[in-house]
XYZ file of C-alpha atoms in Angstrom:
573
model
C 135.401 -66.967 -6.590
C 132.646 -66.972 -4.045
C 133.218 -64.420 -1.567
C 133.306 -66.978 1.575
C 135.753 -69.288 -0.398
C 138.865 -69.148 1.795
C 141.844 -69.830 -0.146
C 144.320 -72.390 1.224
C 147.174 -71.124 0.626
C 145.841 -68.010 2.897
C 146.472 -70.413 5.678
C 150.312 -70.056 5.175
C 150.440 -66.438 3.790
C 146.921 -64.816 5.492
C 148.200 -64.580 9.115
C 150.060 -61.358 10.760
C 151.672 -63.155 13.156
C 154.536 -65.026 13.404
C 153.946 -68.001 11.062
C 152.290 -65.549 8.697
C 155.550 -63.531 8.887
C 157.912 -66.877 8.243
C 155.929 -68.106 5.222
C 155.944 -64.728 3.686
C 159.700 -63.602 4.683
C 161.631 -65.766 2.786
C 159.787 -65.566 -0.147
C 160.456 -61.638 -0.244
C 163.821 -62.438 -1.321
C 162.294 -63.359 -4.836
C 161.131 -59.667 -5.179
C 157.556 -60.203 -4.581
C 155.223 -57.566 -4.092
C 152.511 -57.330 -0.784
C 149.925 -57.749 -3.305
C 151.011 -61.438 -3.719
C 150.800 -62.534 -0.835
C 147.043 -60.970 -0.292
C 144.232 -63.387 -2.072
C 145.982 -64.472 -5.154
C 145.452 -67.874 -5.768
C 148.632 -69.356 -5.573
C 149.328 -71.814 -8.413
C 151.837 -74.979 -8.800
C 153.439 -75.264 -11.908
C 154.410 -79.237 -11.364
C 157.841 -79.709 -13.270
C 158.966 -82.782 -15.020
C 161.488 -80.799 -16.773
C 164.957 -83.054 -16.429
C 167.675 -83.337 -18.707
C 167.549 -86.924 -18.294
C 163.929 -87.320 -18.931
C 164.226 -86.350 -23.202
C 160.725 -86.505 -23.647
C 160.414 -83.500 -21.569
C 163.673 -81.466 -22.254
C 161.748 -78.683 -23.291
C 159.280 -78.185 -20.065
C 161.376 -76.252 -18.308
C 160.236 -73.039 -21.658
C 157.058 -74.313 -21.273
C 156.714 -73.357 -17.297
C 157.242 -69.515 -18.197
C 154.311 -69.548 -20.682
C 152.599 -71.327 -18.211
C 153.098 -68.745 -15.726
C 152.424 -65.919 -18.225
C 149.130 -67.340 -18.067
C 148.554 -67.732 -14.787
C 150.090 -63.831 -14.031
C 147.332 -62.581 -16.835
C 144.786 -64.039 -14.652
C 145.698 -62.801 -11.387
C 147.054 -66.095 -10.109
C 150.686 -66.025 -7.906
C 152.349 -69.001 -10.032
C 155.272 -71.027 -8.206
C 156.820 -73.508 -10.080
C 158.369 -76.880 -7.991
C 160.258 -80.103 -9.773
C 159.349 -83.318 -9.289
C 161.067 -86.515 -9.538
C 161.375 -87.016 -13.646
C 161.141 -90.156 -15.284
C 163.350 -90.817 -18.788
C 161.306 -93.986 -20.177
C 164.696 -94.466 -22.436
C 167.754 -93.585 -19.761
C 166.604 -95.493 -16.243
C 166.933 -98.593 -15.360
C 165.887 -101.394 -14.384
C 162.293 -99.663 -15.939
C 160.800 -96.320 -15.271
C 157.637 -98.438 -14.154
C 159.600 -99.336 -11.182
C 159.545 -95.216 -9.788
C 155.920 -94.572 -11.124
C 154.629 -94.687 -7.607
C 157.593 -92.980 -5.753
C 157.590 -90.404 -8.451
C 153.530 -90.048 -7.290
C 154.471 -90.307 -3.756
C 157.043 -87.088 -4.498
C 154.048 -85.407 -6.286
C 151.573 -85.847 -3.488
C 153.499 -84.770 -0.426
C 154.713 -81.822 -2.473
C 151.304 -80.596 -3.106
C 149.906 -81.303 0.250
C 152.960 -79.518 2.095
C 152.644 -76.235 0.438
C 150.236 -73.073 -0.072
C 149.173 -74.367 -3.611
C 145.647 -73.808 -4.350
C 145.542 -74.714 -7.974
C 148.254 -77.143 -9.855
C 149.540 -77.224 -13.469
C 150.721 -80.365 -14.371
C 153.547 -80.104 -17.027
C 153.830 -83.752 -18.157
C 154.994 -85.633 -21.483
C 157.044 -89.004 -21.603
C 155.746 -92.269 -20.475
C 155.516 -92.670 -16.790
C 155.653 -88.827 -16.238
C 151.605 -87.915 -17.255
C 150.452 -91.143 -14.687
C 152.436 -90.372 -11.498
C 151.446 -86.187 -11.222
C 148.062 -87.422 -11.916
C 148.091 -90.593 -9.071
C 149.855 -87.645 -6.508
C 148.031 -85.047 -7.434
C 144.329 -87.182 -7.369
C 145.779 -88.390 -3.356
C 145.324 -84.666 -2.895
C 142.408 -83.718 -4.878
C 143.003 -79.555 -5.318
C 141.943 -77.918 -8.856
C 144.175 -79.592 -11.711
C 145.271 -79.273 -15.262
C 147.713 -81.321 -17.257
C 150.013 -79.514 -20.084
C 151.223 -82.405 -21.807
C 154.364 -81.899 -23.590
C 153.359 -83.269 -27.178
C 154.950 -85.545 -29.709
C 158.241 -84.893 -31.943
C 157.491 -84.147 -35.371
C 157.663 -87.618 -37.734
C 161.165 -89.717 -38.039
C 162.444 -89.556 -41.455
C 165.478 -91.739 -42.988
C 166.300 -91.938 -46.372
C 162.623 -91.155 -48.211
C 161.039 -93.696 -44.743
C 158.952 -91.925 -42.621
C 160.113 -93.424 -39.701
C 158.422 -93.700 -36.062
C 160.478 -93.050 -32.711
C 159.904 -96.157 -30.372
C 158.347 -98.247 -32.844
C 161.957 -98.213 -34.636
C 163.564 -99.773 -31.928
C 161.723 -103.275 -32.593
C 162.598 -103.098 -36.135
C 166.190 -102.227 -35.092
C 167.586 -106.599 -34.962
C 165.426 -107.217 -37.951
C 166.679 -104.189 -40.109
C 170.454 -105.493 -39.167
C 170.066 -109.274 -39.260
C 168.227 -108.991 -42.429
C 168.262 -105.648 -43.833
C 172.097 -105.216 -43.747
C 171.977 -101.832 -41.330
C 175.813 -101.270 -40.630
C 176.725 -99.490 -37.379
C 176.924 -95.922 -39.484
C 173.409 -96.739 -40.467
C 172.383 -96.824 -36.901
C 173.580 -93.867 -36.158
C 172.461 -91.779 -38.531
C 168.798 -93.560 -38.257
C 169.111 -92.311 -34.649
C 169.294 -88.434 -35.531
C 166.692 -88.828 -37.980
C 164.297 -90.763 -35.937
C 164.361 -88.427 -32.957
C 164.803 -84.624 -34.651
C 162.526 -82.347 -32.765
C 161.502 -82.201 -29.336
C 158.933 -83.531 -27.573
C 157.748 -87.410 -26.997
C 157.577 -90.503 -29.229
C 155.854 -89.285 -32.582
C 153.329 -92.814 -32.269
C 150.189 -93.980 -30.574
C 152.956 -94.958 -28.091
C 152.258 -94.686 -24.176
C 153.164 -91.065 -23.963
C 150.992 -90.038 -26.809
C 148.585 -92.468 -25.083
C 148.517 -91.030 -22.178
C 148.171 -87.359 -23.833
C 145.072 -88.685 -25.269
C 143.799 -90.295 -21.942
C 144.639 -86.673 -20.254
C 141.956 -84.965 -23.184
C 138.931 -87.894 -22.874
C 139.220 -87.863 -19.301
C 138.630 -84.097 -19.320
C 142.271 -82.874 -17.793
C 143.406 -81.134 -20.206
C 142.200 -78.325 -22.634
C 140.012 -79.485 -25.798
C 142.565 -80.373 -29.147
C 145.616 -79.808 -26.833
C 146.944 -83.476 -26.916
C 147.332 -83.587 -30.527
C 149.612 -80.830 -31.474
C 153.060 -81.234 -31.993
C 156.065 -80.399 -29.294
C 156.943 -77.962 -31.636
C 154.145 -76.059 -32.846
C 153.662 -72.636 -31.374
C 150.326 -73.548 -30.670
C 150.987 -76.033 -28.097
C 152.488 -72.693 -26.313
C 149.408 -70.678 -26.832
C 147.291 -73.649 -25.396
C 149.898 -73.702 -22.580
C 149.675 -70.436 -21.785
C 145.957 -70.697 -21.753
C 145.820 -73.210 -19.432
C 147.437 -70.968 -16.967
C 144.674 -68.779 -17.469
C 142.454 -71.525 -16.980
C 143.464 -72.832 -13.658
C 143.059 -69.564 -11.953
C 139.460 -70.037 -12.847
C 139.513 -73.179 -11.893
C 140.352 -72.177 -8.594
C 137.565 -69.541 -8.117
C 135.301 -72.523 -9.364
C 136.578 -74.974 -6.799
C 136.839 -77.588 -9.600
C 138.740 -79.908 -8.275
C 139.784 -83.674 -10.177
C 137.222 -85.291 -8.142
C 134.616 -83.217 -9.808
C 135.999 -84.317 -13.068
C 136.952 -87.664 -12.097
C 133.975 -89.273 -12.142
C 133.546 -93.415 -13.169
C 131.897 -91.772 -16.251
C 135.365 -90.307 -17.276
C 136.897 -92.917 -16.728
C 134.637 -95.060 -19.185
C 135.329 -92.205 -22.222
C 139.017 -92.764 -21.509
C 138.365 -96.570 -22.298
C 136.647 -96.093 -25.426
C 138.681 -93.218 -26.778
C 141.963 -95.578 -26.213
C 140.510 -98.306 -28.461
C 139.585 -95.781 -30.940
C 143.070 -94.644 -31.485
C 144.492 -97.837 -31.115
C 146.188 -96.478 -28.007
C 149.015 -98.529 -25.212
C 148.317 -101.520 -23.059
C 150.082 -99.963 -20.350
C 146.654 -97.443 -20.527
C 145.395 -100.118 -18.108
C 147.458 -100.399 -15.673
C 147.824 -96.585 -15.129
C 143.963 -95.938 -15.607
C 142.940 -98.640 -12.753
C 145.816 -96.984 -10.575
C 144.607 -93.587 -11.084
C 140.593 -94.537 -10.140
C 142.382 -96.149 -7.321
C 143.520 -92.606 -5.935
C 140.547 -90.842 -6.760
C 138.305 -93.170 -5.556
C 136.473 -94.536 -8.436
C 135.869 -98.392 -8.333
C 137.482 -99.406 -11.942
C 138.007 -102.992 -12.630
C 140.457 -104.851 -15.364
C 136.979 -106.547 -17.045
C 135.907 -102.722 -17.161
C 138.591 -102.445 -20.372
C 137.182 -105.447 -22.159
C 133.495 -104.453 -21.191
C 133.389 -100.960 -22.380
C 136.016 -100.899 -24.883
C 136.758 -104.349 -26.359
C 134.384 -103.869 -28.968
C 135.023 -99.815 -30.059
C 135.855 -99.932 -33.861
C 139.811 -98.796 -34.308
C 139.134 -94.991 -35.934
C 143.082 -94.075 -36.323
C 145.258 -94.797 -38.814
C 148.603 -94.681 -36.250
C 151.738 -96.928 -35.741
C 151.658 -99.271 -34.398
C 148.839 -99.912 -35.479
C 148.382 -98.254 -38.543
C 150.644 -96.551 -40.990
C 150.314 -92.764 -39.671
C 152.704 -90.643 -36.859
C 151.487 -88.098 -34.466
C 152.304 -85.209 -36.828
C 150.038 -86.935 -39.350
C 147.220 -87.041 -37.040
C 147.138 -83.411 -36.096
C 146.987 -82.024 -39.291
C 144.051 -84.725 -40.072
C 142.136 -82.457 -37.370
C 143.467 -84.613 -34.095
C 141.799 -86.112 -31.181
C 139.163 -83.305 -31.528
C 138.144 -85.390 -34.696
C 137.584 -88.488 -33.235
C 135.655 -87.389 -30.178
C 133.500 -86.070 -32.431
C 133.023 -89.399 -33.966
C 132.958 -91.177 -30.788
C 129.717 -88.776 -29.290
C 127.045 -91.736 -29.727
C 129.473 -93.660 -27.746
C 130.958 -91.162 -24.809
C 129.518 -89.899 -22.176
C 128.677 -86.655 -23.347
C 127.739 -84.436 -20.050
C 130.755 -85.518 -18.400
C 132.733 -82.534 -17.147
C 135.973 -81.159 -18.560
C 138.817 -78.530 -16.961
C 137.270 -75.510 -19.106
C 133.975 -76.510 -17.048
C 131.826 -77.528 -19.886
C 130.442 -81.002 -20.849
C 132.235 -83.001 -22.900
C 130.085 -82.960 -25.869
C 130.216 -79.246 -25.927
C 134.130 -79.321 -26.743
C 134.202 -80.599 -30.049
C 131.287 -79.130 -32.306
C 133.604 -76.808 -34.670
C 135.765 -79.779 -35.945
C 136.878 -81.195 -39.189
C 138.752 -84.106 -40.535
C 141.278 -83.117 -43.357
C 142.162 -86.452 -44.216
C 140.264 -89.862 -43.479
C 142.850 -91.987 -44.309
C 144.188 -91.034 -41.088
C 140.820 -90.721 -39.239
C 138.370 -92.691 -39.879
C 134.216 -92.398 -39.037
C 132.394 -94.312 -36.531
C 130.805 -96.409 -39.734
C 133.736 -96.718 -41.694
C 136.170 -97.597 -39.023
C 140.055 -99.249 -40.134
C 139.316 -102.061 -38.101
C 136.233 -103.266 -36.163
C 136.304 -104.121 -32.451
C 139.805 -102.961 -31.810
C 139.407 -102.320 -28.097
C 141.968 -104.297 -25.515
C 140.653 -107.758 -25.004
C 140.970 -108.871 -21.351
C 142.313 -112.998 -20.993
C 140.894 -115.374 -18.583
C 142.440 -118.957 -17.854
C 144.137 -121.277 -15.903
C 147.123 -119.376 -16.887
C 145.811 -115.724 -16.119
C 143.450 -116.321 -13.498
C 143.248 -112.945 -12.210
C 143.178 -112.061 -15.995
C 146.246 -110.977 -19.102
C 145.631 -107.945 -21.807
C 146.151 -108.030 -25.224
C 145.737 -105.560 -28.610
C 143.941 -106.731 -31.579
C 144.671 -103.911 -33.274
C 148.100 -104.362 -32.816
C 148.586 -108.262 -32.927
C 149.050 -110.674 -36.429
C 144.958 -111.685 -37.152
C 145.882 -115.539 -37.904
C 147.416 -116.021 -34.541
C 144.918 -114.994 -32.627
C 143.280 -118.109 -32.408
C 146.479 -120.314 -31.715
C 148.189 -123.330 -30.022
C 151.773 -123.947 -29.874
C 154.237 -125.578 -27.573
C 155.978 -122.822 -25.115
C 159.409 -122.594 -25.031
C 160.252 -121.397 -21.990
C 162.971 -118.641 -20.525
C 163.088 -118.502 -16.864
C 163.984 -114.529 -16.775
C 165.588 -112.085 -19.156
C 169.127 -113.183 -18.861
C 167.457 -116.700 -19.459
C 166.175 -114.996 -22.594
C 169.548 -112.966 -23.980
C 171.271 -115.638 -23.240
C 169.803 -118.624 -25.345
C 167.020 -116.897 -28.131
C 169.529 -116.823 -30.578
C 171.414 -120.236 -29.996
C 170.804 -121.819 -33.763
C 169.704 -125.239 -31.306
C 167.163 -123.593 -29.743
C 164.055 -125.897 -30.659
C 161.378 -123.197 -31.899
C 159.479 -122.661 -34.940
C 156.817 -120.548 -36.441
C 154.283 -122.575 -34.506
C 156.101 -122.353 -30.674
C 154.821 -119.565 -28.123
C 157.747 -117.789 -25.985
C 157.083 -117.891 -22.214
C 158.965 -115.197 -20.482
C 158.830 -115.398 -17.032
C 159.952 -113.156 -13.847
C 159.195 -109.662 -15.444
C 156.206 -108.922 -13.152
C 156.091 -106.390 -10.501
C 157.337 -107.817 -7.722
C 159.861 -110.410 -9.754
C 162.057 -107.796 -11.920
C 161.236 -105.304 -9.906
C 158.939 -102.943 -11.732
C 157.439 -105.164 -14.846
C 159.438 -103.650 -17.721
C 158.556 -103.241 -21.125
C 160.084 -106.366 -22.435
C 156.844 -108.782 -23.095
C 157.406 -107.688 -27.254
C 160.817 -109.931 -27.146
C 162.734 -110.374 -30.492
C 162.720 -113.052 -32.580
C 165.519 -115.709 -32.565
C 167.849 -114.508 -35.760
C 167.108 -117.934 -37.322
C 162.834 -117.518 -37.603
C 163.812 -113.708 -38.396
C 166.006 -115.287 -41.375
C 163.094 -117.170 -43.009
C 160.615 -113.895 -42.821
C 158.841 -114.986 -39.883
C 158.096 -111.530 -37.743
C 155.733 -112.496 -35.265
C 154.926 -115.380 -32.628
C 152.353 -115.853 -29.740
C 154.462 -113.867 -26.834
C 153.182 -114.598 -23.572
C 154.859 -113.133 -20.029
C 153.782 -110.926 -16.786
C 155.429 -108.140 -17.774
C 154.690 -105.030 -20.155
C 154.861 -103.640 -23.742
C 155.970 -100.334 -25.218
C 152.895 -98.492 -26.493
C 155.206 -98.179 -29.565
C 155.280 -102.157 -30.047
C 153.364 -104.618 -32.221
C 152.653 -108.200 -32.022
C 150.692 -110.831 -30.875
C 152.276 -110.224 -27.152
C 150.004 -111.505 -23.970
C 150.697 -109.050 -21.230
C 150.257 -108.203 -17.549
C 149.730 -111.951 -16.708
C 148.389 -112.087 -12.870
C 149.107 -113.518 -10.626
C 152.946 -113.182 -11.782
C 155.074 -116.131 -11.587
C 157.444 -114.463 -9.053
C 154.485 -115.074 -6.532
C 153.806 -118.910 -7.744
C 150.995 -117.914 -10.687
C 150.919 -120.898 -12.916
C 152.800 -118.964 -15.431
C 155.594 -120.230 -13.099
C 155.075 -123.850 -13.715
C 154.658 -123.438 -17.708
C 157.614 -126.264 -18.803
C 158.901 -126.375 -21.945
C 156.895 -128.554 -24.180
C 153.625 -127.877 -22.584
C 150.948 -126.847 -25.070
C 149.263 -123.791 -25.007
C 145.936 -122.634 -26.481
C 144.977 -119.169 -27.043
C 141.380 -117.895 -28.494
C 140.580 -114.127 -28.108
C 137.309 -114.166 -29.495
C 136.530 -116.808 -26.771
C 138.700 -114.486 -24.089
C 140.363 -117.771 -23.215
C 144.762 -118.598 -22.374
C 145.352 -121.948 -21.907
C 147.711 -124.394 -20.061
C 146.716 -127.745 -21.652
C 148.482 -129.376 -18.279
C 146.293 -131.545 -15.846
C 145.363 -130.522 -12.752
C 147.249 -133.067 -10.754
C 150.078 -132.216 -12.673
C 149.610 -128.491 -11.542
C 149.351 -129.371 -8.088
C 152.611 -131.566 -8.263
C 154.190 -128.702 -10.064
C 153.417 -126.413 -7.539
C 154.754 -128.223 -4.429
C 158.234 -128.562 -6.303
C 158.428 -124.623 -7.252
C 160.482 -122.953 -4.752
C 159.924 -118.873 -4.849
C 162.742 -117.210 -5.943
C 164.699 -114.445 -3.541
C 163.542 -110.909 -3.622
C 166.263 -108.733 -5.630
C 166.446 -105.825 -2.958
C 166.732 -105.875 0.445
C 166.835 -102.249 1.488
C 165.763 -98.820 0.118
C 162.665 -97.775 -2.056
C 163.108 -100.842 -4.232
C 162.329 -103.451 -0.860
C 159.454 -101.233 -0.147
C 158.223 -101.341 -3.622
C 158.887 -105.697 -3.925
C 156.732 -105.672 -0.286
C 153.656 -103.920 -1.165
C 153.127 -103.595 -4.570
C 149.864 -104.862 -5.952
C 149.853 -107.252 -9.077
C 148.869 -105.552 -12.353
C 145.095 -106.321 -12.518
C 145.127 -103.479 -9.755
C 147.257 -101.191 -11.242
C 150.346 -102.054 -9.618
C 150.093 -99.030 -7.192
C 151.316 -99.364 -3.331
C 148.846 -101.105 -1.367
C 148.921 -98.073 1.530
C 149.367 -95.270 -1.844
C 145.490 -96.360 -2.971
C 143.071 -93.535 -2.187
C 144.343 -90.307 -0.738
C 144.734 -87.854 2.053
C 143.244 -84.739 0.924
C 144.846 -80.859 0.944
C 144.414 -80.556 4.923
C 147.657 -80.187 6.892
C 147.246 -80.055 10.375
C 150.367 -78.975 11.979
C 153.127 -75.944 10.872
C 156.499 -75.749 11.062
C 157.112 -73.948 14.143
């Protein structure tokens, strides 16, 4: 550390007077000693621990080896929770608290003597919001994400946690699963700790964390369990001392180029949709000008280089012992930007040059790839006209290029209530509209866009149908599933006036949805829809409906976009 660096956290602890003596009294009664208090950087260890948050039940272990790290290195480590997110407990959606959960981050960084922060992160929602608050803030960062559970196994099946829960109505409506089948595919699904064991949104996420430079090199592979996700974790406590004495801060880091490897490492793995929306929100806060064509641009056409559920045959465990994410940057190099800056202060290209591949039918090379131009493909059309996402990799190839009449559900109780009437008039041919599961119109725009089947088209075989809504899709989910439609219906988008009946044409080679409606009969449409009443009117959840951007921005807060910086102006007495 440069010798005229002043530390910020010596502008609570550096005085001798009588603020100086408040911010250091009553942390005495923790035991610490003078030297503490006297130019150690002073490091936040940024909890997501929770006992409802499962994905990260084990953070709370991981935040001493953090802080063994950081002690080693001379750093003062203080470890503060943050609001938690369990992507499988909350309701209405986890999506709904992303940006509170940021908001919680942010001010907690900004009102204390933190100089350097440790992000401890792992299921969905958890690894997006400590990066959005901690970017509105911009000190010296590092992620420690949490890592995956070790692969699902049930009766000689290798199963997948989250990607089992689609398969769950199919396995009992046609597979014969009894309840005590359930629950003993339940234990065996979820046996370790850590996150879901696919390319789901957590490990997704993970990923995104390691391209984008936030995290150590390799450390977003290896499984929850594995004592080396520890040593890497104790390392990064090390590192963010340094990092510190560096003044590297995420800005530094965070550059558009970053953001660009993120994009093309996601298609490579075959990694979430919801990638998008968290990506554009967290350029938002860091100030990098990232657009929704940017996906479809830069990635749409990276070759798919991992063999991973859902869209493969592989798990997380499977993929670290096939050499990991380290692999396929390696592959990726003619592709990435290779002098853009990591946490351990080198270039990007200059992380991954000891590497090997132990098994290539889990990771494939650049010119053998599992799937050619795998990337998320970005919809335009009368019925998207601010634009709708969908994966290739993930969707059934002959319906890609498709045109069915929509049958239509107005919301999700719409949905539960009539998908499985045998009258229902739908066939292999129809495309489900699901409407009202946007942003502003659920609140939060849940995971639900990968609806089931009706038990009748599930009865003949047929698994998968053109799915078309605003709302979102579990990383863990397959299908040919439109997502992220914008403008949402809940504000009037035309996915609002989609009628049962109408026909609907989509081609994603040409980038085109579809409302084969006439204009006229659009407008007429449109006078006639009334706008249905907002679901809360007080609290977080009003604030949220209000000013909440549609998903093409990253459905952040309008007034949450950009940031304030570390400066605090006024003290407490």
């Amino acid at each position: 550390m440069d010798k005229k660096q002043k530390l910020r956290s010596s502008e609570w602890f550096g005085g001798n007077d009588k603020m100086g003596f408040v911010h250091r009294s009553w942390l005495r009664n923790q035991g610490y000693p003078d030297d503490y208090f006297e130019g150690k950087p002073v490091i936040g260890i940024c909890n997501t621990w929770s006992e409802l948050t499962p994905c990260n039940g084990h953070l709370r272990d991981f935040a001493e080896v953090v802080k063994r790290g950081v002690l080693e290195a001379g750093g003062f480590p203080l470890e503060f929770p943050v609001m938690s997110l369990g992507e499988t407990i909350m309701k209405p959606t986890t999506m709904l608290f992303r940006n509170l959960a940021s908001m919680d981050t942010e001010e907690s960084i900004r009102a204390n003597p933190l100089d350097g922060i440790v992000l401890l992160t792992g299921c969905d929602k958890t690894t997006p919001s400590t990066i959005m608050g901690a970017c509105s803030v911009d000190l010296p960062t590092i992620v420690v994400p949490g890592g995956p559970m070790l692969s699902g196994r049930f009766r000689g099946e290798k199963i997948g946690s989250g990607s089992m829960n689609w398969m769950i109505k199919e396995r009992q409506e046609i597979g014969g699963y009894t309840t005590k089948d359930i629950r003993e595919a339940e234990v065996c699904v979820a046996r370790s700790i850590g996150h879901c064991n696919t390319m789901g949104t957590a490990s997704t996420m993970a990923t995104m964390c390691e391209a984008l430079g936030l995290t150590l090199p390799g450390f977003s592979s290896i499984p929850a369990v594995d004592s080396r996700k520890k040593l890497h974790a104790q390392l990064s406590g090390r590192r963010i001392v340094e990092m510190v004495k560096e003044d590297l801060t995420l800005s530094k880091i965070l550059t558009r180029e970053a953001f660009e490897n993120a994009i093309i490492t996601n298609a490579a793995v075959g990694g979430s949709t919801n990638l998008i929306i968290h990506l554009i929100a967290i350029a938002g806060r860091i100030g990098v000008q990232l657009n929704l064509e940017d996906f479809d641009q830069v990635g749409s056409k990276v070759p798919l280089l991992v063999n991973l559920k859902p869209s493969g045959t592989y798990l997380m465990e499977d993929f670290f012992y096939a050499g990991g994410l380290p692999v396929v940057m390696k592959e990726l190099r003619p592709l990435l930007h290779q002098r853009a800056i990591t946490v351990n202060g080198k270039k990007i290209s200059d992380n991954y040059d000891d590497v090997t591949c132990y098994e290539r039918d889990v990771i494939a090379t650049l010119d053998k790839p599992f799937q050619e131009k795998a990337g998320i493909a970005v919809l335009k059309g009368n019925l998207c006209e601010n634009g709708a996402v969908i994966k290739p990799s993930a969707a059934t190839p002959r319906l890609m290029h498709h045109r069915g009449e929509a049958v239509v559900f107005e919301s999700m109780e719409d949905y539960h209530e009539r998908i499985d009437d045998p009258n229902l008039e739908i066939d292999e041919n129809s495309v489900i509209v699901l409407k009202g599961v946007g942003p502003k119109g659920y609140p939060g725009m849940p995971e639900v866009g990968n609806v089931d089947l009706p038990k009748k088209l599930l009865a003949k075989g047929i698994t998968d149908l053109v799915r078309i809504s605003d709302g979102r899709m579990s990383g863990t989910a397959a299908g040919t599933v439109i997502l992220h439609v914008s403008p949402e219906s809940t504000i009037g988008g035309t996915l609002a006036l989609v009628k049962n009946g109408d026909m609907i044409e989509l081609n994603v080679a040409n980038r085109t949805l579809h409302l084969d409606v006439e204009l006229e009969e659009l407008i007429k449409r449109k006078k006639e829809w009334v706008a249905p009443e907002p679901l809360a009117k007080r609290g977080y959840v009003k604030m949220y409906i209000d000013h909440v951007e549609q998903a093409d921005k990253g459905a952040d807060l309008d007034f949450l976009v950009g940031g304030s910086g570390s400066k605090v102006e006024r003290d407490l007495h």
